[in-house]
Amino acid sequence: MLEFLRGRDVLVAGWGVSGRSLIEPLRDIGAHPVVTDAGAKALAEAAELGLEVTTDVELESAAADSPSGGLGRFALVITSPGWRPDSPVLVAAVTEGIPVWGDVEFAWWVDQARIYGPVRKWLVVTGTNGKTTTTQMTHSILRAAGIPSVACGNIGLPILDALRRSPGPQVLAVELSSFQLHWAPSVRPEAGVVLNVAEDHLDWHGGLDAYAAAKARALFGRVGVVGLDDPVAASLARKSKARRTVGFRIGVPADGELGVVDGKLLDRAFTKAAILAEVGDISPQGPAGVADALAASALTRAIDVAPQFVKEGLQEHKVGPHRAAFVRDLAGVEFVDDSKATNPHAARSSILAHPHVIWLAGGQLKGAGVEDLIEEVADRLVAAVLIGADAPVIAAALARHAPEVPVVEVDAGDDADMADDPSRTDKADAVMAQAVRIAAGFARSGDTVLLAPAAASLDMFADYTHRGRSFADAVHALEDGDIGRQP
């Protein structure tokens, strides 16, 4: 399948993490990568590595000036997952009959061609929420079973980098976004799961149906798994192209399903009835964590991982301290500590994991911008409570991009920057306690009070772990009456 690329130019559209991962595999199969990106800094970096670069403006101009099109030199365009299908370069490629793949599609064919060893089994995880936790759980179960494996994809490690590891993994736990799946029509996983589907990225996909259709590509392999408690995901079971489709629910499972009975995860899909784990052993606690554990169980049971290893892997999986760690459920409101989200990109992932968020943010932005973050997550914000040195910067961005969201800045008095104050621990804890009480006042059942600061902590706290502990202490001091008590 890849022979047509030998000795040919391939356009790498987007110099991000995925773009960088393409270069060596392209060279290994004898292709010549050419990089394009809208950012001058990105192109300069690629050029410094000795790569041929071209701007998207140059490509568009060449396409407009040439009667036969300006992209004819390229055998293939491999796009970053974030590039929309209506991007001019991609439209021009399609118009000229040049195939457009995503990096995941290319990785699939690299694996099928055995460029880096035997073909791996892909266990694919997608959904609007819970992808990373499910992927990590899946990897934990595989490790418990002694299966050489790696977690990769949208979770951070590009699939191509995982394939190039030595010794190589036998199984890939692959987190895939809707963007990645859109550009990967050939992927046929050994097992794939659609956890849930909520309105997200609709501007990119053009609507919920197209977004759900992209997610449904996880169900094109040998075994498809769907979350039955989510109506859209459940509806995809009828459209699944997998050879076999099973479901999971947080309730009593029917035949062909996984579920929960008397506090135990039960498999009735891959055996008559097998107990897999205790609900109390699942981390993170709560319905979302249990659903993710059921999904990971289904993926690994689909490749015959024994129940005892599912149990062991789920017991060993723990959410890291201050990394989207569940703190408490109070009157139906979940409190989550993601103090480790010390930049806007990390905060984005954290916020997007929850549909209704009271956002507790602030600290030292270190020059990072929050405009794009707030514009993207605005529809998920119930309210924002801000602390720390750059709280005014975040408040101004919220006023521009989410003017309907209530915002409270917690005044630290003369101690807005307490870095050199020997008593700052007590003062910082007091500010955090006030912020948590205000956040709880905005919350209603079904909401999440989320500490995802998007900023560093050293203006007020000793470090991000101190900030997380301060948040957790303040949360545990709350009472039922604090929920919904407007400030």
PDB file of C-alpha atoms in Angstrom, residues 4-271:
ATOM      1  CA  PHE A   4       3.523   4.370  -4.379  1.00  0.00           C
ATOM      2  CA  LEU A   5       5.327   6.790  -2.043  1.00  0.00           C
ATOM      3  CA  ARG A   6       8.838   5.548  -2.709  1.00  0.00           C
ATOM      4  CA  GLY A   7      10.864   8.317  -4.334  1.00  0.00           C
ATOM      5  CA  ARG A   8       7.876  10.715  -4.230  1.00  0.00           C
ATOM      6  CA  ASP A   9       7.198  13.992  -2.455  1.00  0.00           C
ATOM      7  CA  VAL A  10       4.717  13.891   0.427  1.00  0.00           C
ATOM      8  CA  LEU A  11       3.229  17.091   1.859  1.00  0.00           C
ATOM      9  CA  VAL A  12       3.102  17.171   5.660  1.00  0.00           C
ATOM     10  CA  ALA A  13       0.373  19.689   6.460  1.00  0.00           C
ATOM     11  CA  GLY A  14       0.941  20.954   9.998  1.00  0.00           C
ATOM     12  CA  TRP A  15       4.173  21.035  11.967  1.00  0.00           C
ATOM     13  CA  GLY A  16       2.898  19.915  15.347  1.00  0.00           C
ATOM     14  CA  VAL A  17       3.522  16.775  17.383  1.00  0.00           C
ATOM     15  CA  SER A  18       1.873  14.623  14.741  1.00  0.00           C
ATOM     16  CA  GLY A  19       3.750  16.324  11.925  1.00  0.00           C
ATOM     17  CA  ARG A  20       7.118  15.736  13.557  1.00  0.00           C
ATOM     18  CA  SER A  21       6.315  12.056  14.060  1.00  0.00           C
ATOM     19  CA  LEU A  22       5.824  11.588  10.302  1.00  0.00           C
ATOM     20  CA  ILE A  23       9.283  12.575   9.146  1.00  0.00           C
ATOM     21  CA  GLU A  24      11.379   9.509   9.955  1.00  0.00           C
ATOM     22  CA  PRO A  25       8.753   6.965   8.842  1.00  0.00           C
ATOM     23  CA  LEU A  26       8.395   8.802   5.527  1.00  0.00           C
ATOM     24  CA  ARG A  27      12.130   8.702   5.057  1.00  0.00           C
ATOM     25  CA  ASP A  28      12.218   5.037   6.077  1.00  0.00           C
ATOM     26  CA  ILE A  29       9.861   4.131   3.227  1.00  0.00           C
ATOM     27  CA  GLY A  30      11.834   6.232   0.742  1.00  0.00           C
ATOM     28  CA  ALA A  31       9.523   9.247   0.507  1.00  0.00           C
ATOM     29  CA  HIS A  32      10.576  12.916   0.570  1.00  0.00           C
ATOM     30  CA  PRO A  33       8.662  14.946   3.187  1.00  0.00           C
ATOM     31  CA  VAL A  34       7.824  18.600   2.523  1.00  0.00           C
ATOM     32  CA  VAL A  35       6.389  20.599   5.421  1.00  0.00           C
ATOM     33  CA  THR A  36       3.771  23.327   5.295  1.00  0.00           C
ATOM     34  CA  ASP A  37       2.310  25.284   8.191  1.00  0.00           C
ATOM     35  CA  ALA A  38       0.581  28.613   8.694  1.00  0.00           C
ATOM     36  CA  GLY A  39       3.112  29.589  11.369  1.00  0.00           C
ATOM     37  CA  ALA A  40       6.460  31.113  10.401  1.00  0.00           C
ATOM     38  CA  LYS A  41       8.048  29.866  13.618  1.00  0.00           C
ATOM     39  CA  ALA A  42       6.961  26.290  12.894  1.00  0.00           C
ATOM     40  CA  LEU A  43       8.369  26.426   9.367  1.00  0.00           C
ATOM     41  CA  ALA A  44      11.633  27.905  10.618  1.00  0.00           C
ATOM     42  CA  GLU A  45      11.969  25.033  13.077  1.00  0.00           C
ATOM     43  CA  ALA A  46      11.344  22.469  10.339  1.00  0.00           C
ATOM     44  CA  ALA A  47      13.836  24.186   8.040  1.00  0.00           C
ATOM     45  CA  GLU A  48      16.464  24.153  10.781  1.00  0.00           C
ATOM     46  CA  LEU A  49      16.119  20.357  10.779  1.00  0.00           C
ATOM     47  CA  GLY A  50      16.998  20.282   7.097  1.00  0.00           C
ATOM     48  CA  LEU A  51      13.458  19.759   5.830  1.00  0.00           C
ATOM     49  CA  GLU A  52      12.027  21.356   2.724  1.00  0.00           C
ATOM     50  CA  VAL A  53       9.269  23.781   3.699  1.00  0.00           C
ATOM     51  CA  THR A  54       6.594  25.747   1.896  1.00  0.00           C
ATOM     52  CA  THR A  55       3.864  28.074   3.138  1.00  0.00           C
ATOM     53  CA  ASP A  56       0.195  27.426   2.673  1.00  0.00           C
ATOM     54  CA  VAL A  57       0.004  30.755   0.845  1.00  0.00           C
ATOM     55  CA  GLU A  58       2.623  29.561  -1.648  1.00  0.00           C
ATOM     56  CA  LEU A  59       0.739  26.329  -2.184  1.00  0.00           C
ATOM     57  CA  GLU A  60      -2.582  28.115  -2.678  1.00  0.00           C
ATOM     58  CA  SER A  61      -0.977  30.552  -5.082  1.00  0.00           C
ATOM     59  CA  ALA A  62       0.613  27.720  -7.075  1.00  0.00           C
ATOM     60  CA  ALA A  63      -2.729  25.937  -7.268  1.00  0.00           C
ATOM     61  CA  ALA A  64      -4.426  29.095  -8.519  1.00  0.00           C
ATOM     62  CA  ASP A  65      -1.748  29.909 -11.121  1.00  0.00           C
ATOM     63  CA  SER A  66      -1.261  26.431 -12.563  1.00  0.00           C
ATOM     64  CA  PRO A  67      -3.818  25.169 -15.125  1.00  0.00           C
ATOM     65  CA  SER A  68      -3.245  21.626 -13.893  1.00  0.00           C
ATOM     66  CA  GLY A  69      -3.116  22.596 -10.225  1.00  0.00           C
ATOM     67  CA  GLY A  70      -0.174  23.409  -8.019  1.00  0.00           C
ATOM     68  CA  LEU A  71       0.061  20.267  -5.912  1.00  0.00           C
ATOM     69  CA  GLY A  72       0.747  17.766  -8.666  1.00  0.00           C
ATOM     70  CA  ARG A  73       4.278  17.091  -7.404  1.00  0.00           C
ATOM     71  CA  PHE A  74       2.873  15.401  -4.285  1.00  0.00           C
ATOM     72  CA  ALA A  75       1.859  11.756  -4.166  1.00  0.00           C
ATOM     73  CA  LEU A  76       0.077  12.253  -0.855  1.00  0.00           C
ATOM     74  CA  VAL A  77      -0.934  14.928   1.650  1.00  0.00           C
ATOM     75  CA  ILE A  78      -0.807  13.947   5.327  1.00  0.00           C
ATOM     76  CA  THR A  79      -2.707  16.437   7.417  1.00  0.00           C
ATOM     77  CA  SER A  80      -2.585  17.395  11.048  1.00  0.00           C
ATOM     78  CA  PRO A  81      -5.825  16.258  12.710  1.00  0.00           C
ATOM     79  CA  GLY A  82      -6.734  19.851  13.503  1.00  0.00           C
ATOM     80  CA  TRP A  83      -6.882  20.952   9.854  1.00  0.00           C
ATOM     81  CA  ARG A  84     -10.484  21.242   8.734  1.00  0.00           C
ATOM     82  CA  PRO A  85     -11.616  19.519   5.550  1.00  0.00           C
ATOM     83  CA  ASP A  86     -12.360  22.931   4.019  1.00  0.00           C
ATOM     84  CA  SER A  87      -8.782  24.161   4.491  1.00  0.00           C
ATOM     85  CA  PRO A  88      -7.731  25.557   1.095  1.00  0.00           C
ATOM     86  CA  VAL A  89      -4.671  23.321   0.733  1.00  0.00           C
ATOM     87  CA  LEU A  90      -6.694  20.193   1.472  1.00  0.00           C
ATOM     88  CA  VAL A  91      -9.506  21.261  -0.852  1.00  0.00           C
ATOM     89  CA  ALA A  92      -6.950  21.848  -3.599  1.00  0.00           C
ATOM     90  CA  ALA A  93      -5.439  18.404  -3.040  1.00  0.00           C
ATOM     91  CA  VAL A  94      -8.818  16.684  -3.252  1.00  0.00           C
ATOM     92  CA  THR A  95      -9.693  18.689  -6.356  1.00  0.00           C
ATOM     93  CA  GLU A  96      -6.478  17.511  -8.032  1.00  0.00           C
ATOM     94  CA  GLY A  97      -7.133  13.899  -7.055  1.00  0.00           C
ATOM     95  CA  ILE A  98      -4.331  13.725  -4.508  1.00  0.00           C
ATOM     96  CA  PRO A  99      -5.183  11.496  -1.533  1.00  0.00           C
ATOM     97  CA  VAL A 100      -5.410  13.211   1.860  1.00  0.00           C
ATOM     98  CA  TRP A 101      -4.630  11.106   4.918  1.00  0.00           C
ATOM     99  CA  GLY A 102      -4.292  11.875   8.591  1.00  0.00           C
ATOM    100  CA  ASP A 103      -1.251  10.793  10.571  1.00  0.00           C
ATOM    101  CA  VAL A 104      -3.334   7.972  12.099  1.00  0.00           C
ATOM    102  CA  GLU A 105      -4.273   6.673   8.645  1.00  0.00           C
ATOM    103  CA  PHE A 106      -0.608   6.746   7.649  1.00  0.00           C
ATOM    104  CA  ALA A 107       0.364   4.987  10.907  1.00  0.00           C
ATOM    105  CA  TRP A 108      -2.213   2.275  10.184  1.00  0.00           C
ATOM    106  CA  TRP A 109      -0.686   1.528   6.785  1.00  0.00           C
ATOM    107  CA  VAL A 110       2.856   1.689   8.183  1.00  0.00           C
ATOM    108  CA  ASP A 111       1.814  -0.941  10.716  1.00  0.00           C
ATOM    109  CA  GLN A 112       0.033  -3.079   8.113  1.00  0.00           C
ATOM    110  CA  ALA A 113       3.144  -2.949   5.933  1.00  0.00           C
ATOM    111  CA  ARG A 114       5.229  -4.264   8.849  1.00  0.00           C
ATOM    112  CA  ILE A 115       7.723  -1.424   8.493  1.00  0.00           C
ATOM    113  CA  TYR A 116       8.563  -1.695  12.198  1.00  0.00           C
ATOM    114  CA  GLY A 117       7.837  -5.317  12.975  1.00  0.00           C
ATOM    115  CA  PRO A 118       4.751  -7.553  13.225  1.00  0.00           C
ATOM    116  CA  VAL A 119       1.316  -5.990  12.916  1.00  0.00           C
ATOM    117  CA  ARG A 120      -0.020  -4.789  16.256  1.00  0.00           C
ATOM    118  CA  LYS A 121      -3.478  -5.154  17.730  1.00  0.00           C
ATOM    119  CA  TRP A 122      -5.152  -1.760  18.017  1.00  0.00           C
ATOM    120  CA  LEU A 123      -7.603  -1.094  20.856  1.00  0.00           C
ATOM    121  CA  VAL A 124      -9.205   2.239  19.981  1.00  0.00           C
ATOM    122  CA  VAL A 125     -10.893   4.580  22.456  1.00  0.00           C
ATOM    123  CA  THR A 126     -13.009   7.559  21.451  1.00  0.00           C
ATOM    124  CA  GLY A 127     -15.861   9.601  22.915  1.00  0.00           C
ATOM    125  CA  THR A 128     -16.561  13.144  23.973  1.00  0.00           C
ATOM    126  CA  ASN A 129     -15.518  12.506  27.581  1.00  0.00           C
ATOM    127  CA  GLY A 130     -13.416   9.898  29.347  1.00  0.00           C
ATOM    128  CA  LYS A 131     -11.057   8.961  26.509  1.00  0.00           C
ATOM    129  CA  THR A 132      -7.793   9.437  28.389  1.00  0.00           C
ATOM    130  CA  THR A 133      -8.938   7.663  31.551  1.00  0.00           C
ATOM    131  CA  THR A 134     -10.261   4.712  29.542  1.00  0.00           C
ATOM    132  CA  THR A 135      -7.052   4.509  27.517  1.00  0.00           C
ATOM    133  CA  GLN A 136      -4.944   4.541  30.672  1.00  0.00           C
ATOM    134  CA  MET A 137      -7.142   1.882  32.258  1.00  0.00           C
ATOM    135  CA  THR A 138      -6.838  -0.268  29.149  1.00  0.00           C
ATOM    136  CA  HIS A 139      -3.068   0.033  29.241  1.00  0.00           C
ATOM    137  CA  SER A 140      -3.039  -0.811  32.961  1.00  0.00           C
ATOM    138  CA  ILE A 141      -4.995  -4.018  32.299  1.00  0.00           C
ATOM    139  CA  LEU A 142      -2.664  -4.987  29.466  1.00  0.00           C
ATOM    140  CA  ARG A 143       0.347  -4.457  31.723  1.00  0.00           C
ATOM    141  CA  ALA A 144      -1.251  -6.588  34.422  1.00  0.00           C
ATOM    142  CA  ALA A 145      -1.667  -9.362  31.857  1.00  0.00           C
ATOM    143  CA  GLY A 146       1.999  -9.090  30.886  1.00  0.00           C
ATOM    144  CA  ILE A 147       1.201  -8.002  27.334  1.00  0.00           C
ATOM    145  CA  PRO A 148       3.800  -5.639  25.792  1.00  0.00           C
ATOM    146  CA  SER A 149       1.742  -2.537  25.127  1.00  0.00           C
ATOM    147  CA  VAL A 150       1.744   1.229  25.015  1.00  0.00           C
ATOM    148  CA  ALA A 151      -0.838   4.009  25.361  1.00  0.00           C
ATOM    149  CA  CYS A 152      -0.630   6.355  22.389  1.00  0.00           C
ATOM    150  CA  GLY A 153      -2.514   8.601  19.995  1.00  0.00           C
ATOM    151  CA  ASN A 154      -4.366  11.621  21.296  1.00  0.00           C
ATOM    152  CA  ILE A 155      -3.128  10.817  24.798  1.00  0.00           C
ATOM    153  CA  GLY A 156       0.240  12.359  23.893  1.00  0.00           C
ATOM    154  CA  LEU A 157       2.530   9.770  22.290  1.00  0.00           C
ATOM    155  CA  PRO A 158       2.080   9.696  18.489  1.00  0.00           C
ATOM    156  CA  ILE A 159       1.226   6.241  17.157  1.00  0.00           C
ATOM    157  CA  LEU A 160       4.175   6.322  14.779  1.00  0.00           C
ATOM    158  CA  ASP A 161       6.543   6.944  17.682  1.00  0.00           C
ATOM    159  CA  ALA A 162       4.964   3.981  19.489  1.00  0.00           C
ATOM    160  CA  LEU A 163       5.452   1.751  16.453  1.00  0.00           C
ATOM    161  CA  ARG A 164       9.116   2.708  16.213  1.00  0.00           C
ATOM    162  CA  ARG A 165       9.860   1.698  19.806  1.00  0.00           C
ATOM    163  CA  SER A 166      12.282  -1.149  20.409  1.00  0.00           C
ATOM    164  CA  PRO A 167      11.304  -3.626  21.639  1.00  0.00           C
ATOM    165  CA  GLY A 168       7.985  -2.958  20.019  1.00  0.00           C
ATOM    166  CA  PRO A 169       4.562  -3.314  21.661  1.00  0.00           C
ATOM    167  CA  GLN A 170       2.186  -6.098  20.678  1.00  0.00           C
ATOM    168  CA  VAL A 171      -0.944  -4.099  21.539  1.00  0.00           C
ATOM    169  CA  LEU A 172      -1.652  -0.380  21.189  1.00  0.00           C
ATOM    170  CA  ALA A 173      -4.147   1.331  23.503  1.00  0.00           C
ATOM    171  CA  VAL A 174      -5.017   4.163  21.133  1.00  0.00           C
ATOM    172  CA  GLU A 175      -6.918   7.281  22.127  1.00  0.00           C
ATOM    173  CA  LEU A 176      -8.420   8.941  19.039  1.00  0.00           C
ATOM    174  CA  SER A 177     -10.266  12.223  18.693  1.00  0.00           C
ATOM    175  CA  SER A 178     -13.060  12.822  16.203  1.00  0.00           C
ATOM    176  CA  PHE A 179     -10.591  14.810  14.073  1.00  0.00           C
ATOM    177  CA  GLN A 180      -8.168  11.900  13.937  1.00  0.00           C
ATOM    178  CA  LEU A 181     -10.917   9.441  13.080  1.00  0.00           C
ATOM    179  CA  HIS A 182     -12.266  11.690  10.333  1.00  0.00           C
ATOM    180  CA  TRP A 183      -8.905  11.472   8.580  1.00  0.00           C
ATOM    181  CA  ALA A 184      -8.463   7.720   9.221  1.00  0.00           C
ATOM    182  CA  PRO A 185     -11.099   5.837   7.205  1.00  0.00           C
ATOM    183  CA  SER A 186      -9.044   2.629   6.812  1.00  0.00           C
ATOM    184  CA  VAL A 187      -8.427   1.885  10.502  1.00  0.00           C
ATOM    185  CA  ARG A 188      -9.915  -1.450  11.546  1.00  0.00           C
ATOM    186  CA  PRO A 189      -9.129  -1.979  15.218  1.00  0.00           C
ATOM    187  CA  GLU A 190      -9.151  -5.317  16.939  1.00  0.00           C
ATOM    188  CA  ALA A 191     -11.656  -3.628  19.253  1.00  0.00           C
ATOM    189  CA  GLY A 192     -12.906  -0.058  19.444  1.00  0.00           C
ATOM    190  CA  VAL A 193     -15.182   1.803  21.833  1.00  0.00           C
ATOM    191  CA  VAL A 194     -17.397   4.874  21.550  1.00  0.00           C
ATOM    192  CA  LEU A 195     -17.866   5.956  25.164  1.00  0.00           C
ATOM    193  CA  ASN A 196     -20.334   8.795  24.642  1.00  0.00           C
ATOM    194  CA  VAL A 197     -21.207  11.511  22.138  1.00  0.00           C
ATOM    195  CA  ALA A 198     -22.161  15.026  23.185  1.00  0.00           C
ATOM    196  CA  GLU A 199     -22.196  18.238  21.196  1.00  0.00           C
ATOM    197  CA  ASP A 200     -18.572  19.138  20.586  1.00  0.00           C
ATOM    198  CA  HIS A 201     -16.498  20.382  17.645  1.00  0.00           C
ATOM    199  CA  LEU A 202     -19.677  20.860  15.663  1.00  0.00           C
ATOM    200  CA  ASP A 203     -18.198  23.814  13.782  1.00  0.00           C
ATOM    201  CA  TRP A 204     -15.367  21.574  12.567  1.00  0.00           C
ATOM    202  CA  HIS A 205     -17.594  18.663  11.584  1.00  0.00           C
ATOM    203  CA  GLY A 206     -20.573  20.693  10.419  1.00  0.00           C
ATOM    204  CA  GLY A 207     -23.083  19.162  12.823  1.00  0.00           C
ATOM    205  CA  LEU A 208     -23.728  16.446  15.383  1.00  0.00           C
ATOM    206  CA  ASP A 209     -24.429  13.761  12.779  1.00  0.00           C
ATOM    207  CA  ALA A 210     -21.041  14.223  11.135  1.00  0.00           C
ATOM    208  CA  TYR A 211     -19.326  14.363  14.519  1.00  0.00           C
ATOM    209  CA  ALA A 212     -21.004  11.110  15.590  1.00  0.00           C
ATOM    210  CA  ALA A 213     -20.167   9.518  12.239  1.00  0.00           C
ATOM    211  CA  ALA A 214     -16.486  10.297  12.814  1.00  0.00           C
ATOM    212  CA  LYS A 215     -16.639   8.713  16.268  1.00  0.00           C
ATOM    213  CA  ALA A 216     -18.399   5.667  14.794  1.00  0.00           C
ATOM    214  CA  ARG A 217     -15.278   4.793  12.805  1.00  0.00           C
ATOM    215  CA  ALA A 218     -14.008   3.201  16.008  1.00  0.00           C
ATOM    216  CA  LEU A 219     -16.682   0.569  15.329  1.00  0.00           C
ATOM    217  CA  PHE A 220     -15.294  -0.623  11.984  1.00  0.00           C
ATOM    218  CA  GLY A 221     -13.066  -3.437  13.286  1.00  0.00           C
ATOM    219  CA  ARG A 222     -13.510  -6.907  14.727  1.00  0.00           C
ATOM    220  CA  VAL A 223     -15.328  -5.883  17.938  1.00  0.00           C
ATOM    221  CA  GLY A 224     -17.232  -2.656  18.483  1.00  0.00           C
ATOM    222  CA  VAL A 225     -18.172  -1.425  21.968  1.00  0.00           C
ATOM    223  CA  VAL A 226     -20.717   1.305  22.754  1.00  0.00           C
ATOM    224  CA  GLY A 227     -21.779   3.091  25.915  1.00  0.00           C
ATOM    225  CA  LEU A 228     -25.446   2.180  26.298  1.00  0.00           C
ATOM    226  CA  ASP A 229     -26.193   4.855  28.898  1.00  0.00           C
ATOM    227  CA  ASP A 230     -25.456   7.535  26.309  1.00  0.00           C
ATOM    228  CA  PRO A 231     -28.278   7.768  23.770  1.00  0.00           C
ATOM    229  CA  VAL A 232     -26.171   8.859  20.812  1.00  0.00           C
ATOM    230  CA  ALA A 233     -23.437   6.292  21.467  1.00  0.00           C
ATOM    231  CA  ALA A 234     -26.077   3.605  21.962  1.00  0.00           C
ATOM    232  CA  SER A 235     -27.675   4.515  18.642  1.00  0.00           C
ATOM    233  CA  LEU A 236     -24.358   3.862  16.910  1.00  0.00           C
ATOM    234  CA  ALA A 237     -24.697   0.164  17.786  1.00  0.00           C
ATOM    235  CA  ARG A 238     -27.251  -0.087  14.981  1.00  0.00           C
ATOM    236  CA  LYS A 239     -24.794   1.488  12.550  1.00  0.00           C
ATOM    237  CA  SER A 240     -21.748  -0.430  13.706  1.00  0.00           C
ATOM    238  CA  LYS A 241     -19.718  -2.101  10.968  1.00  0.00           C
ATOM    239  CA  ALA A 242     -17.811  -4.263  13.441  1.00  0.00           C
ATOM    240  CA  ARG A 243     -18.087  -8.000  13.048  1.00  0.00           C
ATOM    241  CA  ARG A 244     -19.472  -8.072  16.570  1.00  0.00           C
ATOM    242  CA  THR A 245     -20.895  -5.229  18.680  1.00  0.00           C
ATOM    243  CA  VAL A 246     -21.335  -5.254  22.455  1.00  0.00           C
ATOM    244  CA  GLY A 247     -22.394  -2.621  24.962  1.00  0.00           C
ATOM    245  CA  PHE A 248     -21.784  -1.559  28.533  1.00  0.00           C
ATOM    246  CA  ARG A 249     -24.021   0.144  31.051  1.00  0.00           C
ATOM    247  CA  ILE A 250     -23.913   1.253  34.683  1.00  0.00           C
ATOM    248  CA  GLY A 251     -26.654  -1.152  35.574  1.00  0.00           C
ATOM    249  CA  VAL A 252     -27.592  -4.801  35.224  1.00  0.00           C
ATOM    250  CA  PRO A 253     -26.202  -6.091  31.906  1.00  0.00           C
ATOM    251  CA  ALA A 254     -28.226  -8.150  29.480  1.00  0.00           C
ATOM    252  CA  ASP A 255     -26.668 -10.902  27.419  1.00  0.00           C
ATOM    253  CA  GLY A 256     -23.994  -9.386  25.198  1.00  0.00           C
ATOM    254  CA  GLU A 257     -23.296  -6.551  27.637  1.00  0.00           C
ATOM    255  CA  LEU A 258     -21.044  -5.542  30.509  1.00  0.00           C
ATOM    256  CA  GLY A 259     -22.528  -3.835  33.530  1.00  0.00           C
ATOM    257  CA  VAL A 260     -22.757  -3.555  37.285  1.00  0.00           C
ATOM    258  CA  VAL A 261     -24.496  -5.943  39.685  1.00  0.00           C
ATOM    259  CA  ASP A 262     -24.319  -5.587  43.473  1.00  0.00           C
ATOM    260  CA  GLY A 263     -21.285  -3.326  43.322  1.00  0.00           C
ATOM    261  CA  LYS A 264     -19.365  -5.589  40.937  1.00  0.00           C
ATOM    262  CA  LEU A 265     -18.404  -5.154  37.293  1.00  0.00           C
ATOM    263  CA  LEU A 266     -19.872  -8.092  35.389  1.00  0.00           C
ATOM    264  CA  ASP A 267     -19.057  -9.395  31.914  1.00  0.00           C
ATOM    265  CA  ARG A 268     -21.944 -11.052  30.089  1.00  0.00           C
ATOM    266  CA  ALA A 269     -20.575 -10.291  26.626  1.00  0.00           C
ATOM    267  CA  PHE A 270     -17.468 -12.453  26.337  1.00  0.00           C
ATOM    268  CA  THR A 271     -18.551 -15.187  28.716  1.00  0.00           C
TER     269      THR A 271
END
